[in-house]
Each structure stands twice: as structure tokens, then as C-alpha cells.
Coordinates of C-alpha atoms in Angstrom, one line a residue:
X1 CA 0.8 45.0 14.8
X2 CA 0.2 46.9 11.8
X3 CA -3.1 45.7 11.0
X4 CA -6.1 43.4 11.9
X5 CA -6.7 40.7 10.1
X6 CA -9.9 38.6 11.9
X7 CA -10.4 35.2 10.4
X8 CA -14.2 35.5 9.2
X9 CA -14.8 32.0 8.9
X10 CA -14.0 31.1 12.2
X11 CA -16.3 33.9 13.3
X12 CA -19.4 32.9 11.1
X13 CA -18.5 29.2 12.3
X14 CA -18.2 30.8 16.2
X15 CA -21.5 32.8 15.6
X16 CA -24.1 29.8 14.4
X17 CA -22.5 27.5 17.0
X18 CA -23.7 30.7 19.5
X19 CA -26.7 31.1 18.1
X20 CA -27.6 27.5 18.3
X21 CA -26.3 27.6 21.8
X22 CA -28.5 30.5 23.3
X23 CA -32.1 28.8 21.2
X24 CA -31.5 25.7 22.8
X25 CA -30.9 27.4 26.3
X26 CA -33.6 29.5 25.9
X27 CA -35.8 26.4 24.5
X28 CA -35.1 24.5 27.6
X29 CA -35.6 27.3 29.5
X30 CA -39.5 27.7 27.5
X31 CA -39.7 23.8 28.7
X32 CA -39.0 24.5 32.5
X33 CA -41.4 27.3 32.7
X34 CA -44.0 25.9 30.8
X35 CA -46.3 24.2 34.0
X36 CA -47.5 27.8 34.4
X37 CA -49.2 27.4 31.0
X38 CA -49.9 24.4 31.3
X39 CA -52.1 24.6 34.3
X40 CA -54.0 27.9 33.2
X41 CA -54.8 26.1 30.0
X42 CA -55.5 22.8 31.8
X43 CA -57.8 24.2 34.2
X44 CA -60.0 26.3 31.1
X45 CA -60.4 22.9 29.4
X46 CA -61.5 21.3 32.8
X47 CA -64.4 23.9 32.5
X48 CA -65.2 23.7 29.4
X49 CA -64.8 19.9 28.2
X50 CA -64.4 18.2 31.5
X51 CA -61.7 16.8 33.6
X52 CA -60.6 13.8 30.9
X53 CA -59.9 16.2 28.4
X54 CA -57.6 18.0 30.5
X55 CA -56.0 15.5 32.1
X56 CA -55.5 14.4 28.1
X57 CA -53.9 17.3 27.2
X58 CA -52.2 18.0 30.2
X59 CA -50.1 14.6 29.9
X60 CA -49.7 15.5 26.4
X61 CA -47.6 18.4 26.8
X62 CA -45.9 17.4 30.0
X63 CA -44.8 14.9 27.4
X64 CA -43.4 17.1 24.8
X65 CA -42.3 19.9 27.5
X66 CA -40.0 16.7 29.1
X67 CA -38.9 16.1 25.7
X68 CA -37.7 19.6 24.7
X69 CA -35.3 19.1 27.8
X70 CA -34.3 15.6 27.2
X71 CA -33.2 16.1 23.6
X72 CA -31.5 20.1 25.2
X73 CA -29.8 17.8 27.2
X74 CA -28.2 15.6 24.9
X75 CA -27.5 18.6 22.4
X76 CA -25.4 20.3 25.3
X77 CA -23.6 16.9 25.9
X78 CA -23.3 16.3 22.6
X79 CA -21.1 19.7 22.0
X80 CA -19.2 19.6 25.4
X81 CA -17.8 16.2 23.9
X82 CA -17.1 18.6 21.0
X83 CA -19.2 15.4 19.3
X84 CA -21.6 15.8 15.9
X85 CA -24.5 17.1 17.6
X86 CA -26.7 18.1 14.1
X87 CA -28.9 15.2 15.1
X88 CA -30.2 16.3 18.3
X89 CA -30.4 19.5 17.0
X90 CA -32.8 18.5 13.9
X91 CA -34.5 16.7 17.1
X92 CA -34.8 20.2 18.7
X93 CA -36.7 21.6 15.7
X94 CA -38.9 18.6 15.2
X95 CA -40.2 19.6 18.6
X96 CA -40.5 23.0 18.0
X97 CA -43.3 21.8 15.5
X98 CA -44.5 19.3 18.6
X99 CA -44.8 21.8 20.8
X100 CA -46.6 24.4 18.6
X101 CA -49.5 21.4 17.4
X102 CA -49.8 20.3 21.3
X103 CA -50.7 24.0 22.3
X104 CA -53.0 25.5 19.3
X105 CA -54.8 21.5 19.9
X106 CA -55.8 22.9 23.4
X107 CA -58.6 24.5 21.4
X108 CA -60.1 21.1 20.2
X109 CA -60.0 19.8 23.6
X110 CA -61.6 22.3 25.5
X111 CA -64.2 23.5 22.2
X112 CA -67.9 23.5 23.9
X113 CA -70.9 25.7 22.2
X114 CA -72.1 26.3 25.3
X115 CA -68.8 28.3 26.7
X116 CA -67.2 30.5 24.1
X117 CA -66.0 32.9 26.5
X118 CA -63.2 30.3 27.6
X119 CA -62.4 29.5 24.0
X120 CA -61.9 33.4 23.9
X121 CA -59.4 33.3 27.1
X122 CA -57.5 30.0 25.8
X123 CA -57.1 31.6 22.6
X124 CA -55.6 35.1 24.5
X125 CA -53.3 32.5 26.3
X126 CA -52.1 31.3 23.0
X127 CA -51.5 34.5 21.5
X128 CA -49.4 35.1 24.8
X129 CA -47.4 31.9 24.4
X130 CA -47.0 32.7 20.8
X131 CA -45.2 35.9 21.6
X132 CA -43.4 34.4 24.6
X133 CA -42.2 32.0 21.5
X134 CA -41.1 34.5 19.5
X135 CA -38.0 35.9 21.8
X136 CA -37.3 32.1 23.1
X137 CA -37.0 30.8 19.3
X138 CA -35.8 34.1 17.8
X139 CA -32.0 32.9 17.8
X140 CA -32.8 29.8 15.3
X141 CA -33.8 31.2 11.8
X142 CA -36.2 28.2 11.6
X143 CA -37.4 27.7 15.4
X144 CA -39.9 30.2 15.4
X145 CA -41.8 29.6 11.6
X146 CA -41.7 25.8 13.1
X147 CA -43.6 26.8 16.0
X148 CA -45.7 29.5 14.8
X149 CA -47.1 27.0 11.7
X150 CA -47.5 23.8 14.5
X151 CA -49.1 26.1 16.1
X152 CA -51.3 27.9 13.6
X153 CA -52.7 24.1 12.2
X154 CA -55.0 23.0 14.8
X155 CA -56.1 26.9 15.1
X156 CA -56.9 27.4 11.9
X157 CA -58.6 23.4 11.1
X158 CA -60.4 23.9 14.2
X159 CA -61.4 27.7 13.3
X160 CA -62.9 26.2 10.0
X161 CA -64.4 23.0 11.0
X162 CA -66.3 25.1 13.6
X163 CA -67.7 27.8 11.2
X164 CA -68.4 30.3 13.4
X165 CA -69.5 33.6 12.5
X166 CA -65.8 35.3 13.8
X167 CA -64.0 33.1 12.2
X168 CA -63.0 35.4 9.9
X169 CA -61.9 37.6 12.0
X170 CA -59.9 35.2 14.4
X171 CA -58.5 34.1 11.4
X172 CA -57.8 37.5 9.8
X173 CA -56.1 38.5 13.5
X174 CA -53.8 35.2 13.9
X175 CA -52.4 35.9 10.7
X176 CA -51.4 39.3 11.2
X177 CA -50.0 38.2 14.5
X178 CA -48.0 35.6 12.6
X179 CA -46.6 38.3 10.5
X180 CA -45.5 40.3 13.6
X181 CA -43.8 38.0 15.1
X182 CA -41.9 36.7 12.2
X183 CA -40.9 40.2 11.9
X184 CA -40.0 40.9 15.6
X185 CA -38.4 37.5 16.0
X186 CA -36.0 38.5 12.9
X187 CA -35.1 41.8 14.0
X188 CA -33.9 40.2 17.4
X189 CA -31.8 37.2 15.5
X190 CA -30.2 40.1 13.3
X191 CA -29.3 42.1 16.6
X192 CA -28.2 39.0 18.5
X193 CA -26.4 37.9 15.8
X194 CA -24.7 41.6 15.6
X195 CA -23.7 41.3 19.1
X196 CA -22.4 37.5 19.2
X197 CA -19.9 38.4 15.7
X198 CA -18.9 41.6 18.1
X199 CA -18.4 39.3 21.1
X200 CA -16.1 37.3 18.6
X201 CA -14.3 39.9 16.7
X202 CA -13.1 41.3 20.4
X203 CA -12.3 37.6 21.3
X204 CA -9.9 37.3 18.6
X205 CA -9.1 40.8 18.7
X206 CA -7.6 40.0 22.4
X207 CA -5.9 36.7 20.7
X208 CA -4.4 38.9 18.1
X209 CA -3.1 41.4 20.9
X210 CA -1.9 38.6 23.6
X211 CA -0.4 36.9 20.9
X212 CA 1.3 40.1 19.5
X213 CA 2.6 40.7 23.1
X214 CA 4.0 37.3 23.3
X215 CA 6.1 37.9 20.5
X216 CA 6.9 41.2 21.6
X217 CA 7.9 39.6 24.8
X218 CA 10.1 36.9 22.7
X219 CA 11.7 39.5 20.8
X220 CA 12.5 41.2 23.6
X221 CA 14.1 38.0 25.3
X222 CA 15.6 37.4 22.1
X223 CA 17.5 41.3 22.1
X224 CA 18.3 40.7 25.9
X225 CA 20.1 37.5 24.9
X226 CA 21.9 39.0 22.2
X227 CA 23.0 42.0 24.3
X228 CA 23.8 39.5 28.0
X229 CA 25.0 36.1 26.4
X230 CA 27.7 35.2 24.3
X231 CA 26.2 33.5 21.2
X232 CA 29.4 31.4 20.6
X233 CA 30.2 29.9 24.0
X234 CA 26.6 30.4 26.2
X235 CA 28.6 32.0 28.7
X236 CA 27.9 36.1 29.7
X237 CA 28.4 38.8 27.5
X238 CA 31.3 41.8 28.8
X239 CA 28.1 44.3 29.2
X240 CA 26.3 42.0 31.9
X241 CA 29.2 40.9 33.8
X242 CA 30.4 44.7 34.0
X243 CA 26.4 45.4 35.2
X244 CA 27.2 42.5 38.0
X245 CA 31.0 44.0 38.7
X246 CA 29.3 47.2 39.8
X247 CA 26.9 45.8 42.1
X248 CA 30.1 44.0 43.9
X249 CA 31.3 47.1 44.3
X250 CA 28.0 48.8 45.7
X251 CA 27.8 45.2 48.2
X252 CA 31.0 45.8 49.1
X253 CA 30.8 49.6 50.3
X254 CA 27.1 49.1 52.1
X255 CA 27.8 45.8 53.6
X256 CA 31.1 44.7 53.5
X257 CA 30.6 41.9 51.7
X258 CA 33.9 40.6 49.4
X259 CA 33.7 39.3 46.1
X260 CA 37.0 38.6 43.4
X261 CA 37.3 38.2 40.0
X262 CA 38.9 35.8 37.7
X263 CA 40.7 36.7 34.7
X264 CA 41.7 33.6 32.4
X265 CA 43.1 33.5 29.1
X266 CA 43.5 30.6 26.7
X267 CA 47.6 29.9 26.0
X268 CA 48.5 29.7 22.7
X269 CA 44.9 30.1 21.6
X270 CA 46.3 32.0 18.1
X271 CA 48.3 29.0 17.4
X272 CA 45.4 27.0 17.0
X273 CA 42.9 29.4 14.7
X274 CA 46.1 29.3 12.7
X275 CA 47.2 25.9 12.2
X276 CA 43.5 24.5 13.0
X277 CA 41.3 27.5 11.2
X278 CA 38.6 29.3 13.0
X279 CA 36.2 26.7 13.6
X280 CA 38.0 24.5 15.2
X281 CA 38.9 27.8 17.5
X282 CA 35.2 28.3 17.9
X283 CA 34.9 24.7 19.5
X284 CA 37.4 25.4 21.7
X285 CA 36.2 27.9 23.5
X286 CA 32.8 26.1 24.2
X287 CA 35.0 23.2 25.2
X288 CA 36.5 25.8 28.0
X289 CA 33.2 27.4 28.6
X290 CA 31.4 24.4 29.1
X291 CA 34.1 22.9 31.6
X292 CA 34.4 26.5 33.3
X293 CA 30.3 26.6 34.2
X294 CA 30.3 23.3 35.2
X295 CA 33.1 24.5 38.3
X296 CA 31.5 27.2 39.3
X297 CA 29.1 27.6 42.4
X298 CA 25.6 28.5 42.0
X299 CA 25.6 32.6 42.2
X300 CA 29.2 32.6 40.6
X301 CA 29.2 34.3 36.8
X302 CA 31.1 33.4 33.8
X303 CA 31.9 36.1 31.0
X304 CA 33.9 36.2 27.7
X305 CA 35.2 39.5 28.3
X306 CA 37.3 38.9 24.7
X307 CA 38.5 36.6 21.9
X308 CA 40.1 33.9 24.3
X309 CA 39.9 35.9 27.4
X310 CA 37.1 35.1 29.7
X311 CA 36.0 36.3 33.4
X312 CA 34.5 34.8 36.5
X313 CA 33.2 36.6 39.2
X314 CA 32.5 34.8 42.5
X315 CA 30.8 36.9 45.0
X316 CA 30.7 36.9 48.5
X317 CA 34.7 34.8 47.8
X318 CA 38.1 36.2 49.5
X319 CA 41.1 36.2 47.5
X320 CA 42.4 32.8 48.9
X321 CA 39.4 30.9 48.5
X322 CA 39.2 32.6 45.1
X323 CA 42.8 31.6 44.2
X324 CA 41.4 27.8 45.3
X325 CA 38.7 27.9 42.8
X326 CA 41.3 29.1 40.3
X327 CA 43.5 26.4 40.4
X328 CA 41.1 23.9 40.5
X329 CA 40.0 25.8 36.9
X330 CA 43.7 25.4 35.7
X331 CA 44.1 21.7 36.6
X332 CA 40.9 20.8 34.9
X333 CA 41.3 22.7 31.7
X334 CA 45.3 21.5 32.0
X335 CA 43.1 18.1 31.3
X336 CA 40.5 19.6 28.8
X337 CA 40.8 18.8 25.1
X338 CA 38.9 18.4 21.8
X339 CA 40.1 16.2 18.7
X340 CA 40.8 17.3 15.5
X341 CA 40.9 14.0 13.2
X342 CA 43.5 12.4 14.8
X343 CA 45.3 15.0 16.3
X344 CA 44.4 16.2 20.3
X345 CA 44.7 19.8 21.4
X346 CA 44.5 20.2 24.8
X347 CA 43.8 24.0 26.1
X348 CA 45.4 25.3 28.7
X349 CA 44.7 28.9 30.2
X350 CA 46.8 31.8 32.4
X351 CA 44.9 32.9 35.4
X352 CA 44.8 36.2 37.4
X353 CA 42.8 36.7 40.5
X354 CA 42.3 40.1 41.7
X355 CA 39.8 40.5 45.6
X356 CA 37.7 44.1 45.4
X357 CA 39.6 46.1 47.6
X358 CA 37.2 48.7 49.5
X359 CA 38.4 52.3 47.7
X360 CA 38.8 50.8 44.3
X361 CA 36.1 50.7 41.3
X362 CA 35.7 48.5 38.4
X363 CA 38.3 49.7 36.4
X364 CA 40.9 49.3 38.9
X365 CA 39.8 46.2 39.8
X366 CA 39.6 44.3 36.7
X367 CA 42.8 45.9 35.9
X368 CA 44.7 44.4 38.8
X369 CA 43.2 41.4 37.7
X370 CA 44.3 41.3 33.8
X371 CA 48.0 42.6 35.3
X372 CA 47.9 39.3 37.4
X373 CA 47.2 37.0 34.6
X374 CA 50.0 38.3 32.4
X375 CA 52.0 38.1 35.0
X376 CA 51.0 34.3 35.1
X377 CA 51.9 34.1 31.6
X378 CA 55.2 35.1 31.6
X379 CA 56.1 32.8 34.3
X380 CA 55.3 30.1 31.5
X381 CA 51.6 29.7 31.0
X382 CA 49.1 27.4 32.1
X383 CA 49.7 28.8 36.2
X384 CA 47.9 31.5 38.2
X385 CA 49.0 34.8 39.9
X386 CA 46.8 36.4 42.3
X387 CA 46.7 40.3 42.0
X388 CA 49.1 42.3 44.5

């Protein structure tokens, strides 16, 4: 692979779809965890303003927390479906501002003159929950302003409609805490969104590789082909059947184990690339190779060794049951033919068959083999001759 080419819009598409992903979870997350709050907050408004107001706001948020993870839930069904899922997810950040209005309103329901210190803690617990907000909502680039100005509403209406002498300064101090966690909650979407295009740009980075090795794989198929199988005819190339020859020959001297070869040649065959022309030649000998494979035994080999010549090895096969197989070969290709408009050439062949003696190699083998298959041709063609 000579170079890398990423597709970057699949990446930016992978990386919003990601980041939506990890605010909703985390959202959902906020909503399961959320009780904690809840109570705290409850149980300061139960001092201050009484049980009805807490019990109020209590049911309030328990109904916008439920919500957040009702409308989660659809959004993740929605994208498992691989469905359009932009509505619940507009639905998400329309409870983002919920959920920001129901907390900063815990201040009007637990306000009393009489006990500013727990409007003091209830505003501490907000300026928690607002930070808590500010890594859960980080991820959307809208979630956490949604929240932060739901939340800041209610603050600062109540702040002014009280007209207390710190309001200034509470004021003064919430917005400055806004600022930070706009500014925090940005640098943790820029570095999340750093790591989710990394996390990408590796995924297709392994594509790119597995995909390169696949075709590295098929090329090599493709060379092995070239180099073991006979592109005309289907049947083995000279090179493999030699490879197959020689580990007869290793059988044979470890285990004793016989295996013959035989040698066939089409008769005639120049007659008909002369009268015929060479493609007619061609579909001759896939006519032969065709009817030879389908006579052979599974384990048995077939090879063109040359032009017409081909050779079949049959392992584990004694001479006599090898000079069987061959004449059941000659009587069937005696009966093979292809047309030529309205002519019919039928094809023939010579046989040799040649057993692997036990102090012989290769080359004396096959050679007994090709003398035996001459030797069926001059006694007239289309006959066999098993090797001496």
C-alpha cells in the first residue's frame, strides 16, 4: 500500500454520531444518579419552606430526570434501527433546558428570610451540579450552554426579585462560574473529539490494512493458480504434478506405499489445429480434460504435462489396477467428441502406464511411462501399453 488515503467524511460523519452517542450515555447516566441530588436538595427545601414544597419539587424533577431516560431510550433505539433519530435527539436538548430551569427553581421553593444559610447550601449544591453538568454535557456543543442558561434563569430572576444586599456578588460569582465551565466543557469536547477522529482514523486504518492483505492474499492465490493450474484446460500445471511425483517417491521409500502414473496423448491432435485452427484445438483438450477429471478417484491428479500430452497420477494404485483405470480412460475418450458445424471430431488418445518401482526417481519413472505410451502408438493409436 503505498499510501493512506482516510475518507474524511466518513470520519467527521463517524465522529458527531460518537459524540452524540457518549452525551446521551452520559446524560442518562446524569438522570440515574440524580436521586442523590434530589434528596439533599429536597430535604433543604423541607427546612426551609416546608414539606409541600419539597414534595413539589421533588415530583417535579423525578419527572424530568424519568424523562431524560425515556427520550435516551428511544434515541439509542432509534440508531440501533439505524432509523432517523434527529427528533429524539432535539428532544434530548429540550431537556437539557428542563433539567437546568427544574434545578436553579429549587431556590424559589425553598426561599425563606428567616433561613439564608440553607439558601447558601442549596446554592453550593447547584454550583456542584453545575460542574457535574459540565463533563456530562461537554460532548454536545449545545448541551451544556442549554443547561447552564435553564439553569442560570430562575437564579438570576429569583437573585433580583429578592434584592438582597449579596446579590451582586452571587450574581457577579455565577457568572464567572458560567464562563468556566463553558471554557472547561470546550476543552473536554475538543479533546474528546481528538480522541474519537483517532479512534476512527485507526479503524479505517485496520480496514485499509485487512483489506490490503486480502488482496495480497488474492494476488497471491491468483500467482499460485498461474504457476499449479493449466489456464486452458483447469487441469494441473507440469510444476505441481512433478511436486506431487516426488512425494510418491518419498511414500514409496518410508512406507511402501505404491502409486503409477499415466501418460496419455491425444492421436492425431496436429491434424486437427491444422484443418480445424487452434481454437477448435483449445476446445478439445478441455473436452478431454473435462472427461478425464470426471474418471478419476478423489486423491488421483490430472496434469497437462504438454501441448496434447497430459498425466495422471493415482496414488496408493498398482500397475494392474492402474492399467484398469487406463482403459476405462481410452474407451471413454474413444467415445468423446466436440462438433465443429457440422462435422464431429472425436478424440482419441495413446496411453502408457508406468508403477514406481522402489530404486527409481522421477525421471525414470515418467520416462518408462512416456516409452510406454509411444509404444502404444505405434501399435496403432487409441490403445494402452503398460511400462516394462
Amino acid at each position: 500500500m503505498g499510501h493512506t488515503e482516510f475518507n474524511e467524511a466518513a470520519i467527521a460523519v463517524r465522529v458527531q454520531a460518537e459524540q452524540l452517542r457518549v452525551f446521551r450515555d452520559r446524560w442518562m447516566r446524569g438522570a440515574q444518579t440524580s436521586p442523590l441530588g434530589l434528596l439533599f436538595i429536597g430535604w433543604v427545601i423541607h427546612l426551609s419552606a416546608g414539606w409541600q414544597r419539597a414534595a413539589t419539587w421533588t415530583g417535579l424533577m423525578v419527572i424530568i430526570e424519568l424523562s431524560v431516560f425515556w427520550i435516551g431510550q428511544r434515541h439509542r433505539q432509534a440508531e440501533a434501527a439505524h432509523a432517523d433519530a434527529r427528533r429524539w435527539t432535539r428532544a434530548l436538548l429540550a431537556t437539557c433546558v428542563a433539567a437546568g430551569l427544574g434545578w436553579g427553581s429549587s431556590v424559589w421553593f425553598g426561599w425563606s428570610q428567616s433561613h439564608f444559610m440553607l439558601y447558601v447550601i442549596n446554592l453550593c449544591v447547584l454550583v456542584g451540579i453545575a460542574g457535574i453538568s459540565t463533563m456530562i454535557a461537554a460532548p454536545h456543543p449545545y448541551a451544556n450552554a442549554l443547561f447552564s442558561v435553564g439553569l442560570m434563569l430562575p437564579l438570576l430572576a429569583h437573585i433580583t426579585w429578592v434584592n438582597s444586599i449579596v446579590a451582586l456578588q452571587i450574581m457577579s460569582g455565577w457568572a464567572v462560574m458560567s464562563v468556566v465551565h463553558m471554557l472547561v466543557a470546550g476543552d473536554h469536547r475538543r479533546e474528546l473529539v481528538r480522541q474519537l477522529d483517532a479512534t476512527e482514523r485507526n479503524r479505517q486504518l485496520v480496514d485499509l490494512l485487512m483489506q490490503a492483505r486480502a488482496e495480497q492474499q488474492r494476488s497471491a492465490e491468483r500467482l499460485k493458480n498461474l504457476v499449479n493450474v493449466d489456464q486452458l484446460t483447469g487441469a494441473f500445471t507440469r510444476r505441481y504434478i512433478f511436486e506431487h511425483l516426488e512425494r510418491q517417491v518419498a511414500n514409496l521409500k518410508r512406507h511402501g506405499t505404491p502409486a503409477s502414473i499415466i501418460m496419455l496423448d491425444l492421436d492425431h491432435f496436429k491434424m486437427v489445429n491444422d484443418q480445424y485452427g487452434h481454437p477448435v484445438g483449445d476446445r478439445a483438450l478441455i473436452a478431454v480434460a473435462l472427461a478425464v477429471t470426471g474418471q478419476l478417484r478423489e486423491g488421483d491428479l490430472l496434469a497437462r504435462v504438454g501441448g496434447e500430452e497430459f498425466l495422471v497420477l493415482l496414488p496408493m494404485t498398482s500397475q494392474s489396477d492402474a492399467l484398469l483405470m487406463a482403459e476405462r480412460l481410452r474407451a471413454m475418450l474413444q467415445q468423446t467428441a466436440i462438433t465443429e458445424g457440422d462435422e464431429i471430431i472425436t478424440l482419441p488418445a495413446s496411453f502408457g502406464v508406468a508403477e514406481l518401482r522402489p530404486d527409481e526417481d522421477i525421471s525414470n519413472w515418467y520416462r518408462r511411462a512416456d516409452v510406454a505410451m509411444y509404444q502404444a502408438k505405434r501399435r496403432g493409436r487409441n490403445s494402452l501399453f503398460g511400462a516394462l
